[in-house]
PDB file of C-alpha atoms and ligand atoms in Angstrom:
ATOM      1  CA  UNK A 226      98.004  97.379 110.013  1.00  0.00           C
ATOM      2  CA  UNK A 227      94.265  97.921 110.177  1.00  0.00           C
ATOM      3  CA  UNK A 228      93.772  97.628 106.388  1.00  0.00           C
ATOM      4  CA  UNK A 229      94.889  94.011 106.649  1.00  0.00           C
ATOM      5  CA  UNK A 230      92.137  93.024 109.086  1.00  0.00           C
ATOM      6  CA  UNK A 231      90.149  90.083 107.747  1.00  0.00           C
ATOM      7  CA  UNK A 232      92.161  89.928 104.561  1.00  0.00           C
ATOM      8  CA  UNK A 233      93.263  86.399 103.762  1.00  0.00           C
ATOM      9  CA  UNK A 234      96.844  85.438 102.943  1.00  0.00           C
ATOM     10  CA  UNK A 235      98.171  82.105 101.680  1.00  0.00           C
ATOM     11  CA  UNK A 236     101.810  81.303 102.443  1.00  0.00           C
ATOM     12  CA  UNK A 237     103.181  78.162 100.789  1.00  0.00           C
ATOM     13  CA  UNK A 238     105.896  76.073 102.435  1.00  0.00           C
ATOM     14  CA  UNK A 239     104.948  77.713 105.735  1.00  0.00           C
ATOM     15  CA  UNK A 240     105.625  74.794 108.087  1.00  0.00           C
ATOM     16  CA  UNK A 241     109.077  76.151 108.869  1.00  0.00           C
ATOM     17  CA  UNK A 242     111.822  78.591 107.898  1.00  0.00           C
ATOM     18  CA  UNK A 243     111.055  81.742 105.930  1.00  0.00           C
ATOM     19  CA  UNK A 244     107.476  80.622 105.227  1.00  0.00           C
ATOM     20  CA  UNK A 245     106.689  80.095 108.918  1.00  0.00           C
ATOM     21  CA  UNK A 246     108.203  83.473 109.869  1.00  0.00           C
ATOM     22  CA  UNK A 247     106.195  85.146 107.096  1.00  0.00           C
ATOM     23  CA  UNK A 248     102.950  83.462 108.150  1.00  0.00           C
ATOM     24  CA  UNK A 249     103.484  84.578 111.764  1.00  0.00           C
ATOM     25  CA  UNK A 250     104.312  88.137 110.704  1.00  0.00           C
ATOM     26  CA  UNK A 251     101.318  88.495 108.376  1.00  0.00           C
ATOM     27  CA  UNK A 252      99.045  87.156 111.133  1.00  0.00           C
ATOM     28  CA  UNK A 253     100.425  89.777 113.525  1.00  0.00           C
ATOM     29  CA  UNK A 254      99.662  92.400 110.861  1.00  0.00           C
ATOM     30  CA  UNK A 255      96.006  91.310 110.877  1.00  0.00           C
ATOM     31  CA  UNK A 256      95.766  88.825 108.034  1.00  0.00           C
ATOM     32  CA  UNK A 257      93.969  85.504 108.414  1.00  0.00           C
ATOM     33  CA  UNK A 258      96.691  83.156 107.215  1.00  0.00           C
ATOM     34  CA  UNK A 259      96.449  79.846 105.383  1.00  0.00           C
ATOM     35  CA  UNK A 260      99.569  77.889 106.308  1.00  0.00           C
ATOM     36  CA  UNK A 261     100.087  75.618 103.306  1.00  0.00           C
ATOM     37  CA  UNK A 262     102.650  72.834 103.285  1.00  0.00           C
ATOM     38  CA  UNK A 263     103.103  69.276 102.039  1.00  0.00           C
ATOM     39  CA  UNK A 264     102.145  67.830 105.385  1.00  0.00           C
ATOM     40  CA  UNK A 265      99.122  69.084 107.344  1.00  0.00           C
ATOM     41  CA  UNK A 266     100.656  68.028 110.641  1.00  0.00           C
ATOM     42  CA  UNK A 267     103.761  70.169 110.174  1.00  0.00           C
ATOM     43  CA  UNK A 268     101.642  73.069 108.852  1.00  0.00           C
ATOM     44  CA  UNK A 269      99.529  72.758 112.016  1.00  0.00           C
ATOM     45  CA  UNK A 270     102.559  73.670 114.135  1.00  0.00           C
ATOM     46  CA  UNK A 271     102.770  77.109 112.530  1.00  0.00           C
ATOM     47  CA  UNK A 272      98.976  77.557 112.508  1.00  0.00           C
ATOM     48  CA  UNK A 273      98.688  76.667 116.215  1.00  0.00           C
ATOM     49  CA  UNK A 274     101.473  79.118 117.111  1.00  0.00           C
ATOM     50  CA  UNK A 275      99.580  81.881 115.263  1.00  0.00           C
ATOM     51  CA  UNK A 276      96.309  81.080 117.025  1.00  0.00           C
ATOM     52  CA  UNK A 277      98.089  80.948 120.410  1.00  0.00           C
ATOM     53  CA  UNK A 278      99.400  84.438 119.606  1.00  0.00           C
ATOM     54  CA  UNK A 279      95.822  85.692 119.057  1.00  0.00           C
ATOM     55  CA  UNK A 280      95.782  85.411 115.262  1.00  0.00           C
ATOM     56  CA  UNK A 281      93.674  83.497 112.747  1.00  0.00           C
ATOM     57  CA  UNK A 282      95.216  80.599 110.821  1.00  0.00           C
ATOM     58  CA  UNK A 283      94.286  77.471 108.922  1.00  0.00           C
ATOM     59  CA  UNK A 284      96.656  74.582 108.144  1.00  0.00           C
ATOM     60  CA  UNK A 285      96.222  73.252 104.610  1.00  0.00           C
ATOM     61  CA  UNK A 286      98.067  70.340 103.001  1.00  0.00           C
ATOM     62  CA  UNK A 287      99.056  70.480  99.327  1.00  0.00           C
ATOM     63  CA  UNK A 288     101.988  69.724  97.093  1.00  0.00           C
ATOM     64  CA  UNK A 289     102.345  73.015  95.207  1.00  0.00           C
ATOM     65  CA  UNK A 290     103.462  71.179  92.064  1.00  0.00           C
ATOM     66  CA  UNK A 291     100.164  69.233  91.889  1.00  0.00           C
ATOM     67  CA  UNK A 292      97.441  71.110  90.004  1.00  0.00           C
ATOM     68  CA  UNK A 293      94.443  69.417  91.623  1.00  0.00           C
ATOM     69  CA  UNK A 294      95.848  69.694  95.140  1.00  0.00           C
ATOM     70  CA  UNK A 295      96.607  73.402  94.682  1.00  0.00           C
ATOM     71  CA  UNK A 296      93.173  74.206  93.262  1.00  0.00           C
ATOM     72  CA  UNK A 297      91.466  72.245  96.037  1.00  0.00           C
ATOM     73  CA  UNK A 298      93.591  73.900  98.743  1.00  0.00           C
ATOM     74  CA  UNK A 299      92.859  77.424  97.478  1.00  0.00           C
ATOM     75  CA  UNK A 300      89.123  76.664  97.290  1.00  0.00           C
ATOM     76  CA  UNK A 301      89.253  75.310 100.865  1.00  0.00           C
ATOM     77  CA  UNK A 302      90.934  78.516 102.009  1.00  0.00           C
ATOM     78  CA  UNK A 303      88.235  80.599 100.288  1.00  0.00           C
ATOM     79  CA  UNK A 304      85.467  78.565 101.968  1.00  0.00           C
ATOM     80  CA  UNK A 305      87.014  78.473 105.437  1.00  0.00           C
ATOM     81  CA  UNK A 306      88.732  81.879 105.710  1.00  0.00           C
ATOM     82  CA  UNK A 307      87.368  83.982 102.835  1.00  0.00           C
ATOM     83  CA  UNK A 308      88.764  85.025  99.437  1.00  0.00           C
ATOM     84  CA  UNK A 309      92.558  84.745  99.406  1.00  0.00           C
ATOM     85  CA  UNK A 310      93.976  88.062  98.206  1.00  0.00           C
ATOM     86  CA  UNK A 311      97.612  87.681  99.294  1.00  0.00           C
ATOM     87  CA  UNK A 312      99.836  84.872  98.067  1.00  0.00           C
ATOM     88  CA  UNK A 313     103.438  84.257  99.083  1.00  0.00           C
ATOM     89  CA  UNK A 314     105.005  81.641  96.795  1.00  0.00           C
ATOM     90  CA  UNK A 315     107.645  80.400  99.214  1.00  0.00           C
ATOM     91  CA  UNK A 316     107.651  76.564  99.028  1.00  0.00           C
ATOM     92  CA  UNK A 317     111.036  75.360  97.924  1.00  0.00           C
ATOM     93  CA  UNK A 318     113.501  72.510  97.707  1.00  0.00           C
ATOM     94  CA  UNK A 319     117.109  72.097  96.638  1.00  0.00           C
ATOM     95  CA  UNK A 320     118.651  69.185  94.753  1.00  0.00           C
ATOM     96  CA  UNK A 321     122.190  70.525  94.309  1.00  0.00           C
ATOM     97  CA  UNK A 322     124.778  68.912  92.078  1.00  0.00           C
ATOM     98  CA  UNK A 323     127.280  69.862  89.425  1.00  0.00           C
ATOM     99  CA  UNK A 324     125.745  69.693  85.959  1.00  0.00           C
ATOM    100  CA  UNK A 325     127.480  66.470  84.933  1.00  0.00           C
ATOM    101  CA  UNK A 326     126.105  64.714  88.023  1.00  0.00           C
ATOM    102  CA  UNK A 327     122.636  66.319  88.069  1.00  0.00           C
ATOM    103  CA  UNK A 328     119.863  63.837  87.346  1.00  0.00           C
ATOM    104  CA  UNK A 329     116.792  64.696  85.296  1.00  0.00           C
ATOM    105  CA  UNK A 330     114.736  64.057  88.442  1.00  0.00           C
ATOM    106  CA  UNK A 331     116.791  66.640  90.352  1.00  0.00           C
ATOM    107  CA  UNK A 332     116.129  69.139  87.568  1.00  0.00           C
ATOM    108  CA  UNK A 333     112.396  68.389  87.317  1.00  0.00           C
ATOM    109  CA  UNK A 334     111.784  68.385  91.081  1.00  0.00           C
ATOM    110  CA  UNK A 335     113.300  71.822  91.594  1.00  0.00           C
ATOM    111  CA  UNK A 336     111.656  73.386  88.540  1.00  0.00           C
ATOM    112  CA  UNK A 337     108.306  71.812  89.441  1.00  0.00           C
ATOM    113  CA  UNK A 338     108.205  72.943  93.060  1.00  0.00           C
ATOM    114  CA  UNK A 339     109.443  76.488  92.514  1.00  0.00           C
ATOM    115  CA  UNK A 340     108.196  77.511  89.082  1.00  0.00           C
ATOM    116  CA  UNK A 341     105.243  75.218  88.375  1.00  0.00           C
ATOM    117  CA  UNK A 342     104.202  75.611  92.027  1.00  0.00           C
ATOM    118  CA  UNK A 343     104.242  79.417  91.810  1.00  0.00           C
ATOM    119  CA  UNK A 344     102.352  79.275  88.510  1.00  0.00           C
ATOM    120  CA  UNK A 345      99.647  76.943  89.828  1.00  0.00           C
ATOM    121  CA  UNK A 346      99.128  78.817  93.095  1.00  0.00           C
ATOM    122  CA  UNK A 347      99.115  82.239  91.403  1.00  0.00           C
ATOM    123  CA  UNK A 348      96.614  81.084  88.794  1.00  0.00           C
ATOM    124  CA  UNK A 349      94.326  79.666  91.489  1.00  0.00           C
ATOM    125  CA  UNK A 350      94.489  82.804  93.667  1.00  0.00           C
ATOM    126  CA  UNK A 351      94.279  85.477  90.951  1.00  0.00           C
ATOM    127  CA  UNK A 352      90.574  84.928  90.321  1.00  0.00           C
ATOM    128  CA  UNK A 353      89.828  85.877  93.923  1.00  0.00           C
ATOM    129  CA  UNK A 354      92.156  88.871  93.696  1.00  0.00           C
ATOM    130  CA  UNK A 355      90.566  90.107  90.470  1.00  0.00           C
ATOM    131  CA  UNK A 356      87.073  89.674  91.986  1.00  0.00           C
ATOM    132  CA  UNK A 357      88.142  91.718  95.021  1.00  0.00           C
ATOM    133  CA  UNK A 358      89.961  94.354  92.936  1.00  0.00           C
ATOM    134  CA  UNK A 359      92.932  94.084  95.301  1.00  0.00           C
ATOM    135  CA  UNK A 360      95.740  91.620  95.703  1.00  0.00           C
ATOM    136  CA  UNK A 361      99.392  90.984  96.405  1.00  0.00           C
ATOM    137  CA  UNK A 362     101.690  88.218  95.182  1.00  0.00           C
ATOM    138  CA  UNK A 363     105.241  87.862  96.485  1.00  0.00           C
ATOM    139  CA  UNK A 364     107.503  85.247  94.914  1.00  0.00           C
ATOM    140  CA  UNK A 365     110.635  83.889  96.581  1.00  0.00           C
ATOM    141  CA  UNK A 366     113.585  84.235  94.241  1.00  0.00           C
ATOM    142  CA  UNK A 367     117.181  83.982  95.503  1.00  0.00           C
ATOM    143  CA  UNK A 368     120.631  85.487  95.114  1.00  0.00           C
ATOM    144  CA  UNK A 369     121.330  82.155  93.354  1.00  0.00           C
ATOM    145  CA  UNK A 370     119.332  83.526  90.394  1.00  0.00           C
ATOM    146  CA  UNK A 371     122.568  85.342  89.535  1.00  0.00           C
ATOM    147  CA  UNK A 372     124.397  82.006  89.244  1.00  0.00           C
ATOM    148  CA  UNK A 373     125.686  79.593  91.878  1.00  0.00           C
ATOM    149  CA  UNK A 374     127.986  76.595  91.466  1.00  0.00           C
ATOM    150  CA  UNK A 375     126.131  73.306  91.921  1.00  0.00           C
ATOM    151  CA  UNK A 376     122.696  74.875  91.545  1.00  0.00           C
ATOM    152  CA  UNK A 377     121.909  74.924  87.806  1.00  0.00           C
ATOM    153  CA  UNK A 378     118.354  73.742  88.527  1.00  0.00           C
ATOM    154  CA  UNK A 379     117.749  76.090  91.467  1.00  0.00           C
ATOM    155  CA  UNK A 380     119.373  79.111  89.755  1.00  0.00           C
ATOM    156  CA  UNK A 381     117.248  78.537  86.650  1.00  0.00           C
ATOM    157  CA  UNK A 382     114.093  78.273  88.774  1.00  0.00           C
ATOM    158  CA  UNK A 383     114.914  81.383  90.816  1.00  0.00           C
ATOM    159  CA  UNK A 384     115.789  83.427  87.709  1.00  0.00           C
ATOM    160  CA  UNK A 385     112.543  82.146  86.198  1.00  0.00           C
ATOM    161  CA  UNK A 386     110.676  83.464  89.242  1.00  0.00           C
ATOM    162  CA  UNK A 387     111.901  86.953  88.362  1.00  0.00           C
ATOM    163  CA  UNK A 388     110.538  86.845  84.791  1.00  0.00           C
ATOM    164  CA  UNK A 389     107.313  85.307  86.088  1.00  0.00           C
ATOM    165  CA  UNK A 390     107.010  88.122  88.650  1.00  0.00           C
ATOM    166  CA  UNK A 391     107.478  90.911  86.116  1.00  0.00           C
ATOM    167  CA  UNK A 392     104.995  89.373  83.692  1.00  0.00           C
ATOM    168  CA  UNK A 393     102.281  88.915  86.330  1.00  0.00           C
ATOM    169  CA  UNK A 394     102.871  92.503  87.469  1.00  0.00           C
ATOM    170  CA  UNK A 395     102.150  93.681  83.914  1.00  0.00           C
ATOM    171  CA  UNK A 396      99.062  91.481  83.519  1.00  0.00           C
ATOM    172  CA  UNK A 397      97.460  92.013  86.937  1.00  0.00           C
ATOM    173  CA  UNK A 398      98.238  95.665  87.700  1.00  0.00           C
ATOM    174  CA  UNK A 399      94.964  96.951  86.280  1.00  0.00           C
ATOM    175  CA  UNK A 400      93.065  94.766  88.744  1.00  0.00           C
ATOM    176  CA  UNK A 401      94.744  96.338  91.792  1.00  0.00           C
ATOM    177  CA  UNK A 402      97.148  93.426  92.142  1.00  0.00           C
ATOM    178  CA  UNK A 403     100.882  93.991  92.653  1.00  0.00           C
ATOM    179  CA  UNK A 404     103.452  91.254  92.118  1.00  0.00           C
ATOM    180  CA  UNK A 405     106.997  91.403  93.449  1.00  0.00           C
ATOM    181  CA  UNK A 406     109.874  89.072  94.226  1.00  0.00           C
ATOM    182  CA  UNK A 407     112.183  88.948  97.205  1.00  0.00           C
ATOM    183  CA  UNK A 408     115.573  87.399  96.575  1.00  0.00           C
ATOM    184  CA  UNK A 409     117.218  86.397  99.846  1.00  0.00           C
ATOM    185  CA  UNK A 410     120.917  85.817 100.260  1.00  0.00           C
ATOM    186  CA  UNK A 411     122.070  83.462 103.032  1.00  0.00           C
ATOM    187  CA  UNK A 412     119.229  82.914 105.519  1.00  0.00           C
ATOM    188  CA  UNK A 413     119.634  80.629 108.518  1.00  0.00           C
ATOM    189  CA  UNK A 414     117.064  77.844 107.968  1.00  0.00           C
ATOM    190  CA  UNK A 415     116.949  74.077 107.580  1.00  0.00           C
ATOM    191  CA  UNK A 416     117.673  74.597 103.882  1.00  0.00           C
ATOM    192  CA  UNK A 417     121.072  76.201 104.531  1.00  0.00           C
ATOM    193  CA  UNK A 418     121.741  73.762 107.404  1.00  0.00           C
ATOM    194  CA  UNK A 419     121.201  70.915 104.930  1.00  0.00           C
ATOM    195  CA  UNK A 420     123.641  72.536 102.488  1.00  0.00           C
ATOM    196  CA  UNK A 421     126.314  72.674 105.223  1.00  0.00           C
ATOM    197  CA  UNK A 422     125.639  69.033 106.127  1.00  0.00           C
ATOM    198  CA  UNK A 423     125.936  67.983 102.489  1.00  0.00           C
ATOM    199  CA  UNK A 424     129.287  69.761 102.230  1.00  0.00           C
ATOM    200  CA  UNK A 425     130.424  68.159 105.493  1.00  0.00           C
ATOM    201  CA  UNK A 426     130.896  71.565 107.172  1.00  0.00           C
ATOM    202  CA  UNK A 427     129.768  72.420 110.705  1.00  0.00           C
ATOM    203  CA  UNK A 428     126.759  74.784 110.375  1.00  0.00           C
ATOM    204  CA  UNK A 429     128.211  77.404 112.765  1.00  0.00           C
ATOM    205  CA  UNK A 430     131.463  77.452 110.771  1.00  0.00           C
ATOM    206  CA  UNK A 431     129.450  77.630 107.527  1.00  0.00           C
ATOM    207  CA  UNK A 432     127.470  80.633 108.817  1.00  0.00           C
ATOM    208  CA  UNK A 433     130.600  82.385 110.129  1.00  0.00           C
ATOM    209  CA  UNK A 434     132.341  81.968 106.780  1.00  0.00           C
ATOM    210  CA  UNK A 435     129.276  83.266 104.917  1.00  0.00           C
ATOM    211  CA  UNK A 436     128.948  86.266 107.272  1.00  0.00           C
ATOM    212  CA  UNK A 437     132.503  87.388 106.476  1.00  0.00           C
ATOM    213  CA  UNK A 438     131.497  87.928 102.838  1.00  0.00           C
ATOM    214  CA  UNK A 439     128.303  89.849 103.650  1.00  0.00           C
ATOM    215  CA  UNK A 440     128.624  93.656 104.042  1.00  0.00           C
ATOM    216  CA  UNK A 441     126.515  93.746 107.253  1.00  0.00           C
ATOM    217  CA  UNK A 442     128.698  90.904 108.593  1.00  0.00           C
ATOM    218  CA  UNK A 443     125.935  88.511 109.574  1.00  0.00           C
ATOM    219  CA  UNK A 444     123.757  85.916 107.912  1.00  0.00           C
ATOM    220  CA  UNK A 445     120.048  86.644 107.542  1.00  0.00           C
ATOM    221  CA  UNK A 446     117.214  85.372 109.703  1.00  0.00           C
ATOM    222  CA  UNK A 447     113.800  84.290 108.385  1.00  0.00           C
ATOM    223  CA  UNK A 448     112.313  87.429 109.974  1.00  0.00           C
ATOM    224  CA  UNK A 449     114.533  89.636 107.755  1.00  0.00           C
ATOM    225  CA  UNK A 450     112.687  88.242 104.737  1.00  0.00           C
ATOM    226  CA  UNK A 451     109.284  88.258 106.475  1.00  0.00           C
ATOM    227  CA  UNK A 452     109.670  91.971 107.290  1.00  0.00           C
ATOM    228  CA  UNK A 453     110.276  92.799 103.630  1.00  0.00           C
ATOM    229  CA  UNK A 454     107.319  90.693 102.506  1.00  0.00           C
ATOM    230  CA  UNK A 455     105.124  92.402 105.117  1.00  0.00           C
ATOM    231  CA  UNK A 456     105.819  95.748 103.434  1.00  0.00           C
ATOM    232  CA  UNK A 457     105.226  94.427  99.923  1.00  0.00           C
ATOM    233  CA  UNK A 458     101.781  93.039 100.835  1.00  0.00           C
ATOM    234  CA  UNK A 459     100.709  96.221 102.637  1.00  0.00           C
ATOM    235  CA  UNK A 460      98.479  98.957 101.206  1.00  0.00           C
ATOM    236  CA  UNK A 461     101.449 101.315 101.453  1.00  0.00           C
ATOM    237  CA  UNK A 462     103.286  99.310  98.758  1.00  0.00           C
ATOM    238  CA  UNK A 463     100.567  99.781  96.113  1.00  0.00           C
ATOM    239  CA  UNK A 464     102.957 101.591  93.706  1.00  0.00           C
ATOM    240  CA  UNK A 465     105.716  98.976  93.986  1.00  0.00           C
ATOM    241  CA  UNK A 466     105.234  96.211  91.431  1.00  0.00           C
ATOM    242  CA  UNK A 467     107.339  93.977  89.231  1.00  0.00           C
ATOM    243  CA  UNK A 468     110.391  94.504  91.445  1.00  0.00           C
ATOM    244  CA  UNK A 469     113.025  92.106  92.704  1.00  0.00           C
ATOM    245  CA  UNK A 470     114.256  93.089  96.168  1.00  0.00           C
ATOM    246  CA  UNK A 471     117.467  91.434  97.303  1.00  0.00           C
ATOM    247  CA  UNK A 472     117.412  90.779 101.042  1.00  0.00           C
ATOM    248  CA  UNK A 473     121.047  89.876 101.367  1.00  0.00           C
ATOM    249  CA  UNK A 474     122.793  92.277 103.750  1.00  0.00           C
ATOM    250  CA  UNK A 475     124.443  94.071 100.854  1.00  0.00           C
ATOM    251  CA  UNK A 476     124.159  94.837  97.154  1.00  0.00           C
ATOM    252  CA  UNK A 477     124.126  92.119  94.509  1.00  0.00           C
ATOM    253  CA  UNK A 478     124.350  92.641  90.754  1.00  0.00           C
TER     254      UNK A 478
HETATM  255  P1  NAP B 586     112.990  75.301 104.227  1.00  0.00           P
HETATM  256  O1  NAP B 586     113.340  75.604 105.647  1.00  0.00           O
HETATM  257  O2  NAP B 586     113.557  74.094 103.578  1.00  0.00           O
HETATM  258  O3  NAP B 586     111.390  75.301 104.101  1.00  0.00           O
HETATM  259  C1  NAP B 586     110.763  75.010 102.882  1.00  0.00           C
HETATM  260  C2  NAP B 586     109.346  74.592 103.167  1.00  0.00           C
HETATM  261  O4  NAP B 586     108.730  74.316 101.874  1.00  0.00           O
HETATM  262  C3  NAP B 586     109.258  73.308 103.993  1.00  0.00           C
HETATM  263  O5  NAP B 586     108.286  73.434 104.997  1.00  0.00           O
HETATM  264  C4  NAP B 586     108.858  72.254 102.952  1.00  0.00           C
HETATM  265  O6  NAP B 586     108.045  71.218 103.448  1.00  0.00           O
HETATM  266  C5  NAP B 586     108.010  73.095 102.005  1.00  0.00           C
HETATM  267  N1  NAP B 586     107.847  72.427 100.716  1.00  0.00           N
HETATM  268  C6  NAP B 586     108.805  71.792  99.980  1.00  0.00           C
HETATM  269  N2  NAP B 586     108.274  71.285  98.859  1.00  0.00           N
HETATM  270  C7  NAP B 586     106.953  71.592  98.890  1.00  0.00           C
HETATM  271  C8  NAP B 586     105.873  71.319  98.014  1.00  0.00           C
HETATM  272  N3  NAP B 586     106.040  70.628  96.868  1.00  0.00           N
HETATM  273  N4  NAP B 586     104.645  71.786  98.337  1.00  0.00           N
HETATM  274  C9  NAP B 586     104.450  72.464  99.492  1.00  0.00           C
HETATM  275  N5  NAP B 586     105.440  72.752 100.350  1.00  0.00           N
HETATM  276  C10 NAP B 586     106.669  72.319 100.066  1.00  0.00           C
HETATM  277  O7  NAP B 586     113.389  76.510 103.255  1.00  0.00           O
HETATM  278  P2  NAP B 586     113.644  78.073 103.534  1.00  0.00           P
HETATM  279  O8  NAP B 586     115.097  78.266 103.697  1.00  0.00           O
HETATM  280  O9  NAP B 586     112.692  78.605 104.541  1.00  0.00           O
HETATM  281  O10 NAP B 586     113.282  78.651 102.075  1.00  0.00           O
HETATM  282  C11 NAP B 586     112.009  79.193 101.763  1.00  0.00           C
HETATM  283  C12 NAP B 586     112.064  79.794 100.370  1.00  0.00           C
HETATM  284  O11 NAP B 586     113.100  80.782 100.325  1.00  0.00           O
HETATM  285  C13 NAP B 586     112.411  78.787  99.281  1.00  0.00           C
HETATM  286  O12 NAP B 586     111.720  79.110  98.092  1.00  0.00           O
HETATM  287  C14 NAP B 586     113.901  78.996  99.091  1.00  0.00           C
HETATM  288  O13 NAP B 586     114.330  78.588  97.818  1.00  0.00           O
HETATM  289  C15 NAP B 586     114.004  80.499  99.301  1.00  0.00           C
HETATM  290  N6  NAP B 586     115.343  80.953  99.664  1.00  0.00           N
HETATM  291  C16 NAP B 586     115.955  80.513 100.815  1.00  0.00           C
HETATM  292  C17 NAP B 586     117.230  80.992 101.112  1.00  0.00           C
HETATM  293  C18 NAP B 586     117.983  80.552 102.353  1.00  0.00           C
HETATM  294  O14 NAP B 586     119.163  80.951 102.488  1.00  0.00           O
HETATM  295  N7  NAP B 586     117.392  79.796 103.250  1.00  0.00           N
HETATM  296  C19 NAP B 586     117.858  81.893 100.254  1.00  0.00           C
HETATM  297  C20 NAP B 586     117.203  82.308  99.111  1.00  0.00           C
HETATM  298  C21 NAP B 586     115.934  81.844  98.829  1.00  0.00           C
HETATM  299  P3  NAP B 586     108.677  69.856 104.029  1.00  0.00           P
HETATM  300  O15 NAP B 586     109.312  70.232 105.309  1.00  0.00           O
HETATM  301  O16 NAP B 586     107.507  68.949 104.208  1.00  0.00           O
HETATM  302  O17 NAP B 586     109.656  69.394 102.982  1.00  0.00           O
END
């Protein structure tokens, strides 16, 4: 997409999984991509793959729940790549447990990474977007926002992402900034592999069982989510804002 040339995108949690697929896709669409993750070495893997593919990428280390690290990382991106105008708030963790066994640390960790992380990164990036008069924010919600056994912390965070998305869409629209959420269903990544391991189920069996309940009869791949994000950050999506798009192979309430 020629409009994307030289525009700068930040993708958090982009060392692997959905974030890595999104970073690669946005780079192919012409964005210079900041690959942000906890660990610069793992972020470098995605950044090097983008550069080898002919794209522009920078690996940046930051814990998205740490205010100073996020502000410093966004300023580094602005200095090294240019003003960041696209932000994909993708970094995520799970700490699943039934409520009576869920520790306060499990609650705080999940809320801090997803919600506080999205807040801090969005606040740091919006000043560049407002200056440029153009911007896109995409937040990763989840089908778990609708409720999921063993995920009170994660469901609360992912439902919170939806309210956060709609509010930013209202506040930032007049500056040419759209804000949307994608809410994936079952996507094959290390996160879902870890869930299978925790339940003591073989991952292939876990995926096959999940696929049976999905109308398109397969689990999702990271690229399914990346493709949707690629549309939402494009110029063509300028009249789509404040929406939650389920990427789940079927309808969800
Ligand atoms: P993943 O494979 O576990 O990748 C998550 C990435 O986020 C990892 O690279 C991880 O880094 C990074 N990360 C974790 N905490 C961070 C922090 N504090 N600061 C910066 N980076 C951090 O997960 P995924 O399946 O691709 O999920 C990506 C997003 O989609 C998440 O928000 C998740 O909740 C959401 N989602 C996933 C699914 C699914 O089925 N997979 C469904 C719905 C929604 P480390 O490797 O260093 O820990």
